[in-house]
């Protein structure tokens, strides 16, 4: 029997079900598009949020702080409530300029003709290969996002003695995560004179755990025949060139890379969409339309952003305009992208970096208890507490009887010094799979959104 | 003391080394009623030079007329396409250009052309600057020689295919079995590995960069291998837009290689390299920063439009050279039955064009062994082998058909190369029983794209853990010692 590919028509097709794609689909429906489809290659919606079990998402978009899986659950629920269809396990393998999409899934090969397309394909990590770090090619060199997926979603620990190269946010987050799960993160190296991740992550991921950060340093060679045995590191000059006199060797079994993100635009390229050669992101106009009419782009595929919230915001603009395009209505500019003034760089010794939101205000507390430098009323409260009895939201995973991992967080911040013993306690805990029993086993102190590892 | 119970395996021929030559020898020998064993110190085939090269089927114009290299290369080139068809190996006859950058090069090109004609190498032609520019836009040069018979192929899959076909026809393979000693007694060879001693009537030394050491174990002195490293840069899939035919510089006298060239691969990537640098250690496949810069610089002399941001990786291979560093250049292949150690067949110094010549080499080995062993053809020898079905290469209708038959063809695990779960499964269940990540990588071509496993590594690992029952701590990149993970988190 000969099987032809199936053919479907949709008003708006969104490629990618991360925060940008889900918001785009929701906005397209809300702007009047009848049939809106989201295509997601992973087994579940949420994109990279699913592996980001730490908290700190959602302040701009939802007005409260959420973990990645919690944000994903909410964004997905909102899209579904708006009447969007989400197809997971569906890989887009082709996109033509006339908005014809080829999709491959377990159900078959489908051709989709869309009235408008939104690219929300996210980004990928720069690899060792792209950096061309000299040395051998042993096991044990990973990008931070891969390790995040392995540790948080697949219950696999890549190594026990880790050196972090680069100070991107995922790398900083994983330095903390690996430390909490019992690995030793020996140090972080950053080739530039300033850390590249958010200041609050430098503070709560490295400083909280006494992980040294060496700026103006890089890895000059990887050592080890079959598994990483050590890395050779050196200080660099103003142009990033290693200074040979400063070379030293650090023993480790794992090199973790957090050296940049690249917009993922293989699908966009097929449609002939113009890219920005410098950032490799998709070029868009103020309506977030690409150079190919009817194809829109948002989120990290357009330009790598620091926050999921901003991806959602762009998604809403792109989705609404995709609906307008499909319906023959005029396009509208989105809300101007405000500079979120996210604090980057080193935490200062004379101030407290507020970690409650990505703004990372540097709050200075005077002896009389008055504060300055904060942008909301929580700053002084947090700063005072940080000076006296610092507390953190605890995020980790627990294993269920069937062997899957479920993300959990503490409902309230816990004393900072209790993070390690509490995570260790949770590491030994095995909880039932049934949701009610699982919640009961977690007790009052912890909560879960049950997103990770849950079937479909 | 080695007990008698460990000395129970007697073979007619033991082949040491599962590179392309060793596997070709095993495959050609498997035509006959022989007990054959291939011993390999690494966890898979093609772990040495066979898997780390420019992936080019040479035409034979570079080699000295009258040399064994020239004869075997030209013969190998002639049969290569048919062989790849028989063994289901990716192959593409692209042709090749050797480009002259100055007048001196132009003179050398003329000599190269004469060389090739003397070697009986068809399809050579000189062309001028204008035609070169038309044929390969972007390439700079004042003249060129075109070779129509040069081709590109997948050397790893070629070696896998030879080994799988040999195994299907009865040859045994043992991996992670390093030969530690060879004794000869009563007209037999006793070959020691850490695990046990194997016994054979004849022995074929295909140990590549270690072939001199294997010879010395049997008391055969006089061979010296000088490891000569070649580093490569791997570019993203830019062959379509950048370069779809191999472009070489005109070789310089005394060069240990063929110069820094640019080669498209059958997978659509482009390779730059290799360097040629004599090194101390035989397995030091490290890459260096200095060579990286030089490769880029020299490649851009030939192709100035090359964009360094398309680099996705580096690798290097080691040439098993007999020519000492102070001499350079090429020494001819050694291929003989050792007069002082009858039944010990030496294949030494099989560097480029060894892959092209691998099958003719194997045929010569059979002829030499005929003097020692009765070679009786098997009635049931099957020369054909089928590889993994590549979903990506199928027509839309075939893709739909495949998914309907097996939904795992609809699950794309490796997004850069569009490799499906079914293909990964086929790679895991390979006939040689190799179960390493590198083995899966080279068989299914997963993890080889621009994200370098960023998407699929976790998914492949999960498949191995959940569906093949492997403990994470036992999953290796390329055998014992290269464990990928410390274990489970909890």
XYZ file of C-alpha atoms in Angstrom, chain B residues 97 101 137 171 230 238 297 333 388 419 455 484:
12
model
C 40.855 19.583 -8.219
C 48.753 28.927 -6.586
C 33.408 29.248 -7.574
C 34.753 -14.307 11.007
C 47.069 15.203 11.039
C 27.966 23.931 4.214
C 44.722 30.304 7.338
C 53.681 -0.093 1.728
C 20.867 1.126 8.362
C 18.196 10.597 12.790
C 19.724 17.553 21.914
C 30.313 9.079 30.239
